[in-house]
Protein backbone atom coordinates (compact mmCIF):
# COMPACT_ATOMS: atom_id res chain seq x y z
CA UNK A 1 0.00 0.00 0.00
CA UNK A 2 1.32 3.45 -0.90
CA UNK A 3 0.08 5.01 2.31
CA UNK A 4 -1.41 8.47 2.52
CA UNK A 5 -0.19 10.66 -0.31
CA UNK A 6 0.08 14.42 -0.05
CA UNK A 7 1.08 17.02 -2.59
CA UNK A 8 2.91 19.22 -2.92
CA UNK A 9 5.58 18.37 -0.34
CA UNK A 10 6.74 21.96 -0.20
CA UNK A 11 4.93 25.14 -1.15
CA UNK A 12 6.31 28.66 -1.05
CA UNK A 13 3.91 31.42 -1.92
CA UNK A 14 3.37 35.10 -1.38
CA UNK A 15 0.85 36.61 0.95
CA UNK A 16 -2.55 36.93 -0.66
CA UNK A 17 -2.13 33.99 -3.02
CA UNK A 18 -4.42 30.98 -3.03
CA UNK A 19 -2.90 27.72 -1.83
CA UNK A 20 -4.35 24.26 -2.43
CA UNK A 21 -3.06 21.21 -0.63
CA UNK A 22 -4.02 17.75 -1.79
CA UNK A 23 -4.44 14.39 -0.09
CA UNK A 24 -5.13 10.86 -1.20
CA UNK A 25 -6.09 8.65 1.76
CA UNK A 26 -5.42 4.97 2.05
CA UNK A 27 -7.89 2.98 -0.03
CA UNK A 28 -10.74 1.63 2.08
CA UNK A 29 -10.33 4.16 4.88
CA UNK A 30 -13.52 5.99 5.77
CA UNK A 31 -12.13 8.78 7.90
CA UNK A 32 -9.87 11.63 6.82
CA UNK A 33 -8.28 14.28 8.98
CA UNK A 34 -6.41 17.50 8.20
CA UNK A 35 -3.92 18.71 10.81
CA UNK A 36 -1.61 21.69 11.09
CA UNK A 37 1.69 21.51 12.99
CA UNK A 38 3.66 24.49 14.27
CA UNK A 39 6.33 24.82 16.91
CA UNK A 40 4.14 27.10 19.00
CA UNK A 41 0.85 25.21 18.90
CA UNK A 42 1.91 21.65 18.17
CA UNK A 43 -0.43 19.45 16.14
CA UNK A 44 -3.93 20.85 15.70
CA UNK A 45 -6.90 19.13 14.08
CA UNK A 46 -8.44 21.37 11.44
CA UNK A 47 -11.25 19.26 10.00
CA UNK A 48 -12.49 15.68 10.00
CA UNK A 49 -14.41 13.84 7.25
CA UNK A 50 -16.27 10.58 7.61
CA UNK A 51 -17.49 8.88 4.43
CA UNK A 52 -16.61 12.07 2.50
CA UNK A 53 -18.84 14.23 4.69
CA UNK A 54 -17.33 16.98 6.87
CA UNK A 55 -18.23 16.09 10.44
CA UNK A 56 -16.36 18.69 12.43
CA UNK A 57 -14.63 21.79 11.06
CA UNK A 58 -14.41 23.63 14.36
CA UNK A 59 -10.63 23.60 14.12
CA UNK A 60 -10.53 25.54 10.87
CA UNK A 61 -8.93 28.84 11.85
CA UNK A 62 -11.14 31.16 9.84
CA UNK A 63 -13.12 31.55 6.65
CA UNK A 64 -9.94 31.75 4.61
CA UNK A 65 -9.64 27.99 5.10
CA UNK A 66 -11.87 25.53 3.31
CA UNK A 67 -11.71 21.78 2.76
CA UNK A 68 -13.49 19.42 0.42
CA UNK A 69 -13.68 15.70 -0.13
CA UNK A 70 -15.44 15.11 -3.46
CA UNK A 71 -14.86 11.37 -3.32
CA UNK A 72 -13.36 8.69 -1.12
CA UNK A 73 -9.91 8.97 -2.66
CA UNK A 74 -9.28 12.71 -2.72
CA UNK A 75 -9.41 15.73 -0.45
CA UNK A 76 -8.22 19.30 -0.70
CA UNK A 77 -7.44 22.00 1.82
CA UNK A 78 -7.54 25.49 0.39
CA UNK A 79 -6.32 28.74 1.90
CA UNK A 80 -7.47 31.91 0.19
CA UNK A 81 -5.98 34.42 0.69
CA UNK A 82 -2.90 33.06 2.41
CA UNK A 83 -1.11 34.95 5.18
CA UNK A 84 2.39 34.56 6.70
CA UNK A 85 0.88 33.16 9.91
CA UNK A 86 -0.46 30.23 7.89
CA UNK A 87 3.12 28.98 7.48
CA UNK A 88 3.21 25.50 8.97
CA UNK A 89 3.36 21.83 8.06
CA UNK A 90 -0.05 20.50 7.05
CA UNK A 91 -0.73 16.81 7.50
CA UNK A 92 -3.46 14.64 6.15
CA UNK A 93 -4.28 11.40 7.97
CA UNK A 94 -6.75 8.63 7.34
CA UNK A 95 -8.16 5.82 9.44
CA UNK A 96 -10.43 2.88 8.91
CA UNK A 97 -13.31 4.48 10.76
CA UNK A 98 -16.80 3.04 10.58
CA UNK A 99 -19.03 2.89 7.52
CA UNK A 100 -22.58 4.17 7.54
CA UNK A 101 -22.06 7.29 9.60
CA UNK A 102 -21.99 5.52 12.91
CA UNK A 103 -19.78 6.49 15.77
CA UNK A 104 -16.31 6.74 14.30
CA UNK A 105 -13.49 4.50 15.27
CA UNK A 106 -10.70 6.02 17.30
CA UNK A 107 -8.15 3.55 16.13
CA UNK A 108 -4.86 4.14 14.40
CA UNK A 109 -4.47 7.14 12.14
CA UNK A 110 -2.07 6.93 9.22
CA UNK A 111 -0.33 10.17 8.39
CA UNK A 112 0.94 11.45 5.09
CA UNK A 113 4.41 13.01 4.78
CA UNK A 114 3.01 16.52 5.10
CA UNK A 115 3.15 19.71 3.07
CA UNK A 116 5.50 22.38 4.35
CA UNK A 117 3.85 25.70 3.55
CA UNK A 118 5.77 28.96 3.65
CA UNK A 119 3.87 32.17 3.05
CA UNK A 120 6.15 35.15 2.47
CA UNK B 1 -6.05 23.03 25.13
CA UNK B 2 -3.83 20.00 24.70
CA UNK B 3 -5.16 16.86 26.36
CA UNK B 4 -1.88 14.96 26.46
CA UNK B 5 1.23 16.50 27.92
CA UNK B 6 4.54 14.70 27.47
CA UNK B 7 7.38 14.80 29.90
CA UNK B 8 10.25 15.47 29.50
CA UNK B 9 10.21 17.86 26.54
CA UNK B 10 13.64 16.64 25.51
CA UNK B 11 15.72 13.60 26.41
CA UNK B 12 19.27 12.72 25.43
CA UNK B 13 20.69 9.25 26.10
CA UNK B 14 23.50 6.98 24.97
CA UNK B 15 22.86 4.16 22.56
CA UNK B 16 21.94 1.00 24.43
CA UNK B 17 20.28 2.82 27.33
CA UNK B 18 16.57 2.76 28.00
CA UNK B 19 14.40 5.81 27.31
CA UNK B 20 11.26 6.57 29.28
CA UNK B 21 8.73 9.18 28.28
CA UNK B 22 5.62 10.10 30.20
CA UNK B 23 2.24 11.44 29.19
CA UNK B 24 -0.45 12.94 31.41
CA UNK B 25 -3.99 13.76 30.39
CA UNK B 26 -7.03 15.38 31.94
CA UNK B 27 -10.29 13.68 30.94
CA UNK B 28 -11.50 10.11 30.56
CA UNK B 29 -10.26 8.29 27.48
CA UNK B 30 -11.23 5.49 25.17
CA UNK B 31 -7.63 4.77 24.28
CA UNK B 32 -4.19 6.33 24.25
CA UNK B 33 -1.78 6.09 21.36
CA UNK B 34 1.91 6.80 20.89
CA UNK B 35 3.32 8.11 17.64
CA UNK B 36 6.86 8.79 16.43
CA UNK B 37 7.88 11.60 14.12
CA UNK B 38 11.26 11.69 12.47
CA UNK B 39 12.52 15.11 11.46
CA UNK B 40 10.69 16.39 8.39
CA UNK B 41 8.39 13.39 8.20
CA UNK B 42 4.83 12.47 9.11
CA UNK B 43 3.76 10.76 12.30
CA UNK B 44 3.99 7.00 12.50
CA UNK B 45 1.76 5.01 14.81
CA UNK B 46 3.66 2.93 17.35
CA UNK B 47 1.19 1.42 19.76
CA UNK B 48 -2.36 1.79 21.06
CA UNK B 49 -3.48 0.94 24.57
CA UNK B 50 -7.15 0.84 25.48
CA UNK B 51 -8.57 2.22 28.70
CA UNK B 52 -9.14 -1.27 30.11
CA UNK B 53 -5.53 -2.31 29.50
CA UNK B 54 -2.64 -1.63 31.86
CA UNK B 55 0.39 -2.66 29.87
CA UNK B 56 1.27 -3.46 26.29
CA UNK B 57 4.42 -4.55 24.52
CA UNK B 58 5.59 -4.26 20.94
CA UNK B 59 9.15 -5.27 20.21
CA UNK B 60 11.41 -2.94 22.23
CA UNK B 61 8.45 -0.77 23.22
CA UNK B 62 6.54 -1.07 26.46
CA UNK B 63 3.57 1.14 27.24
CA UNK B 64 1.80 1.40 30.56
CA UNK B 65 -1.47 3.12 31.34
CA UNK B 66 -2.71 4.21 34.75
CA UNK B 67 -6.23 5.57 34.35
CA UNK B 68 -6.48 6.44 38.04
CA UNK B 69 -3.53 8.79 37.65
CA UNK B 70 -4.45 9.71 34.09
CA UNK B 71 -0.95 8.95 32.91
CA UNK B 72 0.93 6.72 30.52
CA UNK B 73 4.56 5.93 29.94
CA UNK B 74 6.48 4.74 26.89
CA UNK B 75 9.66 2.77 27.49
CA UNK B 76 12.10 2.11 24.66
CA UNK B 77 14.62 -0.52 25.68
CA UNK B 78 18.15 -0.87 24.28
CA UNK B 79 17.85 2.36 22.34
CA UNK B 80 19.44 2.82 18.93
CA UNK B 81 20.53 5.91 17.04
CA UNK B 82 17.60 5.26 14.68
CA UNK B 83 15.20 5.85 17.60
CA UNK B 84 16.13 9.54 17.49
CA UNK B 85 12.81 11.28 16.85
CA UNK B 86 9.97 13.13 18.54
CA UNK B 87 7.43 10.98 20.37
CA UNK B 88 3.82 12.07 20.83
CA UNK B 89 1.04 10.69 22.92
CA UNK B 90 -2.49 11.10 21.62
CA UNK B 91 -5.68 10.53 23.55
CA UNK B 92 -9.05 9.49 22.17
CA UNK B 93 -11.84 10.67 24.40
CA UNK B 94 -14.71 8.50 25.52
CA UNK B 95 -17.41 11.04 24.76
CA UNK B 96 -19.37 12.01 21.66
CA UNK B 97 -16.37 13.60 20.00
CA UNK B 98 -14.18 10.59 20.42
CA UNK B 99 -13.13 10.45 16.80
CA UNK B 100 -10.69 13.19 17.62
CA UNK B 101 -7.18 12.38 18.74
CA UNK B 102 -5.68 15.13 20.86
CA UNK B 103 -1.90 15.24 20.61
CA UNK B 104 0.61 16.50 23.11
CA UNK B 105 3.59 18.60 22.08
CA UNK B 106 5.96 15.67 22.16
CA UNK B 107 9.21 14.52 23.67
CA UNK B 108 12.29 15.01 21.53
CA UNK B 109 14.55 11.99 21.98
CA UNK B 110 18.19 12.06 20.93
CA UNK B 111 20.11 8.79 21.02
CA UNK B 112 23.84 9.36 20.84
CA UNK B 113 25.84 6.62 19.08
CSV table of C-alpha atoms in Angstrom, one decimal:
chain,number,residue,atom,x,y,z
A,1,UNK,CA,0.0,0.0,0.0
A,2,UNK,CA,1.3,3.4,-0.9
A,3,UNK,CA,0.1,5.0,2.3
A,4,UNK,CA,-1.4,8.5,2.5
A,5,UNK,CA,-0.2,10.7,-0.3
A,6,UNK,CA,0.1,14.4,-0.1
A,7,UNK,CA,1.1,17.0,-2.6
A,8,UNK,CA,2.9,19.2,-2.9
A,9,UNK,CA,5.6,18.4,-0.3
A,10,UNK,CA,6.7,22.0,-0.2
A,11,UNK,CA,4.9,25.1,-1.2
A,12,UNK,CA,6.3,28.7,-1.1
A,13,UNK,CA,3.9,31.4,-1.9
A,14,UNK,CA,3.4,35.1,-1.4
A,15,UNK,CA,0.9,36.6,1.0
A,16,UNK,CA,-2.6,36.9,-0.7
A,17,UNK,CA,-2.1,34.0,-3.0
A,18,UNK,CA,-4.4,31.0,-3.0
A,19,UNK,CA,-2.9,27.7,-1.8
A,20,UNK,CA,-4.4,24.3,-2.4
A,21,UNK,CA,-3.1,21.2,-0.6
A,22,UNK,CA,-4.0,17.7,-1.8
A,23,UNK,CA,-4.4,14.4,-0.1
A,24,UNK,CA,-5.1,10.9,-1.2
A,25,UNK,CA,-6.1,8.7,1.8
A,26,UNK,CA,-5.4,5.0,2.0
A,27,UNK,CA,-7.9,3.0,0.0
A,28,UNK,CA,-10.7,1.6,2.1
A,29,UNK,CA,-10.3,4.2,4.9
A,30,UNK,CA,-13.5,6.0,5.8
A,31,UNK,CA,-12.1,8.8,7.9
A,32,UNK,CA,-9.9,11.6,6.8
A,33,UNK,CA,-8.3,14.3,9.0
A,34,UNK,CA,-6.4,17.5,8.2
A,35,UNK,CA,-3.9,18.7,10.8
A,36,UNK,CA,-1.6,21.7,11.1
A,37,UNK,CA,1.7,21.5,13.0
A,38,UNK,CA,3.7,24.5,14.3
A,39,UNK,CA,6.3,24.8,16.9
A,40,UNK,CA,4.1,27.1,19.0
A,41,UNK,CA,0.9,25.2,18.9
A,42,UNK,CA,1.9,21.7,18.2
A,43,UNK,CA,-0.4,19.5,16.1
A,44,UNK,CA,-3.9,20.8,15.7
A,45,UNK,CA,-6.9,19.1,14.1
A,46,UNK,CA,-8.4,21.4,11.4
A,47,UNK,CA,-11.2,19.3,10.0
A,48,UNK,CA,-12.5,15.7,10.0
A,49,UNK,CA,-14.4,13.8,7.3
A,50,UNK,CA,-16.3,10.6,7.6
A,51,UNK,CA,-17.5,8.9,4.4
A,52,UNK,CA,-16.6,12.1,2.5
A,53,UNK,CA,-18.8,14.2,4.7
A,54,UNK,CA,-17.3,17.0,6.9
A,55,UNK,CA,-18.2,16.1,10.4
A,56,UNK,CA,-16.4,18.7,12.4
A,57,UNK,CA,-14.6,21.8,11.1
A,58,UNK,CA,-14.4,23.6,14.4
A,59,UNK,CA,-10.6,23.6,14.1
A,60,UNK,CA,-10.5,25.5,10.9
A,61,UNK,CA,-8.9,28.8,11.9
A,62,UNK,CA,-11.1,31.2,9.8
A,63,UNK,CA,-13.1,31.6,6.6
A,64,UNK,CA,-9.9,31.8,4.6
A,65,UNK,CA,-9.6,28.0,5.1
A,66,UNK,CA,-11.9,25.5,3.3
A,67,UNK,CA,-11.7,21.8,2.8
A,68,UNK,CA,-13.5,19.4,0.4
A,69,UNK,CA,-13.7,15.7,-0.1
A,70,UNK,CA,-15.4,15.1,-3.5
A,71,UNK,CA,-14.9,11.4,-3.3
A,72,UNK,CA,-13.4,8.7,-1.1
A,73,UNK,CA,-9.9,9.0,-2.7
A,74,UNK,CA,-9.3,12.7,-2.7
A,75,UNK,CA,-9.4,15.7,-0.4
A,76,UNK,CA,-8.2,19.3,-0.7
A,77,UNK,CA,-7.4,22.0,1.8
A,78,UNK,CA,-7.5,25.5,0.4
A,79,UNK,CA,-6.3,28.7,1.9
A,80,UNK,CA,-7.5,31.9,0.2
A,81,UNK,CA,-6.0,34.4,0.7
A,82,UNK,CA,-2.9,33.1,2.4
A,83,UNK,CA,-1.1,35.0,5.2
A,84,UNK,CA,2.4,34.6,6.7
A,85,UNK,CA,0.9,33.2,9.9
A,86,UNK,CA,-0.5,30.2,7.9
A,87,UNK,CA,3.1,29.0,7.5
A,88,UNK,CA,3.2,25.5,9.0
A,89,UNK,CA,3.4,21.8,8.1
A,90,UNK,CA,0.0,20.5,7.1
A,91,UNK,CA,-0.7,16.8,7.5
A,92,UNK,CA,-3.5,14.6,6.1
A,93,UNK,CA,-4.3,11.4,8.0
A,94,UNK,CA,-6.8,8.6,7.3
A,95,UNK,CA,-8.2,5.8,9.4
A,96,UNK,CA,-10.4,2.9,8.9
A,97,UNK,CA,-13.3,4.5,10.8
A,98,UNK,CA,-16.8,3.0,10.6
A,99,UNK,CA,-19.0,2.9,7.5
A,100,UNK,CA,-22.6,4.2,7.5
A,101,UNK,CA,-22.1,7.3,9.6
A,102,UNK,CA,-22.0,5.5,12.9
A,103,UNK,CA,-19.8,6.5,15.8
A,104,UNK,CA,-16.3,6.7,14.3
A,105,UNK,CA,-13.5,4.5,15.3
A,106,UNK,CA,-10.7,6.0,17.3
A,107,UNK,CA,-8.2,3.6,16.1
A,108,UNK,CA,-4.9,4.1,14.4
A,109,UNK,CA,-4.5,7.1,12.1
A,110,UNK,CA,-2.1,6.9,9.2
A,111,UNK,CA,-0.3,10.2,8.4
A,112,UNK,CA,0.9,11.4,5.1
A,113,UNK,CA,4.4,13.0,4.8
A,114,UNK,CA,3.0,16.5,5.1
A,115,UNK,CA,3.1,19.7,3.1
A,116,UNK,CA,5.5,22.4,4.4
A,117,UNK,CA,3.9,25.7,3.6
A,118,UNK,CA,5.8,29.0,3.6
A,119,UNK,CA,3.9,32.2,3.0
A,120,UNK,CA,6.1,35.1,2.5
B,1,UNK,CA,-6.0,23.0,25.1
B,2,UNK,CA,-3.8,20.0,24.7
B,3,UNK,CA,-5.2,16.9,26.4
B,4,UNK,CA,-1.9,15.0,26.5
B,5,UNK,CA,1.2,16.5,27.9
B,6,UNK,CA,4.5,14.7,27.5
B,7,UNK,CA,7.4,14.8,29.9
B,8,UNK,CA,10.3,15.5,29.5
B,9,UNK,CA,10.2,17.9,26.5
B,10,UNK,CA,13.6,16.6,25.5
B,11,UNK,CA,15.7,13.6,26.4
B,12,UNK,CA,19.3,12.7,25.4
B,13,UNK,CA,20.7,9.2,26.1
B,14,UNK,CA,23.5,7.0,25.0
B,15,UNK,CA,22.9,4.2,22.6
B,16,UNK,CA,21.9,1.0,24.4
B,17,UNK,CA,20.3,2.8,27.3
B,18,UNK,CA,16.6,2.8,28.0
B,19,UNK,CA,14.4,5.8,27.3
B,20,UNK,CA,11.3,6.6,29.3
B,21,UNK,CA,8.7,9.2,28.3
B,22,UNK,CA,5.6,10.1,30.2
B,23,UNK,CA,2.2,11.4,29.2
B,24,UNK,CA,-0.4,12.9,31.4
B,25,UNK,CA,-4.0,13.8,30.4
B,26,UNK,CA,-7.0,15.4,31.9
B,27,UNK,CA,-10.3,13.7,30.9
B,28,UNK,CA,-11.5,10.1,30.6
B,29,UNK,CA,-10.3,8.3,27.5
B,30,UNK,CA,-11.2,5.5,25.2
B,31,UNK,CA,-7.6,4.8,24.3
B,32,UNK,CA,-4.2,6.3,24.3
B,33,UNK,CA,-1.8,6.1,21.4
B,34,UNK,CA,1.9,6.8,20.9
B,35,UNK,CA,3.3,8.1,17.6
B,36,UNK,CA,6.9,8.8,16.4
B,37,UNK,CA,7.9,11.6,14.1
B,38,UNK,CA,11.3,11.7,12.5
B,39,UNK,CA,12.5,15.1,11.5
B,40,UNK,CA,10.7,16.4,8.4
B,41,UNK,CA,8.4,13.4,8.2
B,42,UNK,CA,4.8,12.5,9.1
B,43,UNK,CA,3.8,10.8,12.3
B,44,UNK,CA,4.0,7.0,12.5
B,45,UNK,CA,1.8,5.0,14.8
B,46,UNK,CA,3.7,2.9,17.4
B,47,UNK,CA,1.2,1.4,19.8
B,48,UNK,CA,-2.4,1.8,21.1
B,49,UNK,CA,-3.5,0.9,24.6
B,50,UNK,CA,-7.1,0.8,25.5
B,51,UNK,CA,-8.6,2.2,28.7
B,52,UNK,CA,-9.1,-1.3,30.1
B,53,UNK,CA,-5.5,-2.3,29.5
B,54,UNK,CA,-2.6,-1.6,31.9
B,55,UNK,CA,0.4,-2.7,29.9
B,56,UNK,CA,1.3,-3.5,26.3
B,57,UNK,CA,4.4,-4.5,24.5
B,58,UNK,CA,5.6,-4.3,20.9
B,59,UNK,CA,9.2,-5.3,20.2
B,60,UNK,CA,11.4,-2.9,22.2
B,61,UNK,CA,8.4,-0.8,23.2
B,62,UNK,CA,6.5,-1.1,26.5
B,63,UNK,CA,3.6,1.1,27.2
B,64,UNK,CA,1.8,1.4,30.6
B,65,UNK,CA,-1.5,3.1,31.3
B,66,UNK,CA,-2.7,4.2,34.7
B,67,UNK,CA,-6.2,5.6,34.4
B,68,UNK,CA,-6.5,6.4,38.0
B,69,UNK,CA,-3.5,8.8,37.7
B,70,UNK,CA,-4.4,9.7,34.1
B,71,UNK,CA,-1.0,9.0,32.9
B,72,UNK,CA,0.9,6.7,30.5
B,73,UNK,CA,4.6,5.9,29.9
B,74,UNK,CA,6.5,4.7,26.9
B,75,UNK,CA,9.7,2.8,27.5
B,76,UNK,CA,12.1,2.1,24.7
B,77,UNK,CA,14.6,-0.5,25.7
B,78,UNK,CA,18.1,-0.9,24.3
B,79,UNK,CA,17.9,2.4,22.3
B,80,UNK,CA,19.4,2.8,18.9
B,81,UNK,CA,20.5,5.9,17.0
B,82,UNK,CA,17.6,5.3,14.7
B,83,UNK,CA,15.2,5.9,17.6
B,84,UNK,CA,16.1,9.5,17.5
B,85,UNK,CA,12.8,11.3,16.8
B,86,UNK,CA,10.0,13.1,18.5
B,87,UNK,CA,7.4,11.0,20.4
B,88,UNK,CA,3.8,12.1,20.8
B,89,UNK,CA,1.0,10.7,22.9
B,90,UNK,CA,-2.5,11.1,21.6
B,91,UNK,CA,-5.7,10.5,23.5
B,92,UNK,CA,-9.0,9.5,22.2
B,93,UNK,CA,-11.8,10.7,24.4
B,94,UNK,CA,-14.7,8.5,25.5
B,95,UNK,CA,-17.4,11.0,24.8
B,96,UNK,CA,-19.4,12.0,21.7
B,97,UNK,CA,-16.4,13.6,20.0
B,98,UNK,CA,-14.2,10.6,20.4
B,99,UNK,CA,-13.1,10.5,16.8
B,100,UNK,CA,-10.7,13.2,17.6
B,101,UNK,CA,-7.2,12.4,18.7
B,102,UNK,CA,-5.7,15.1,20.9
B,103,UNK,CA,-1.9,15.2,20.6
B,104,UNK,CA,0.6,16.5,23.1
B,105,UNK,CA,3.6,18.6,22.1
B,106,UNK,CA,6.0,15.7,22.2
B,107,UNK,CA,9.2,14.5,23.7
B,108,UNK,CA,12.3,15.0,21.5
B,109,UNK,CA,14.5,12.0,22.0
B,110,UNK,CA,18.2,12.1,20.9
B,111,UNK,CA,20.1,8.8,21.0
B,112,UNK,CA,23.8,9.4,20.8
B,113,UNK,CA,25.8,6.6,19.1
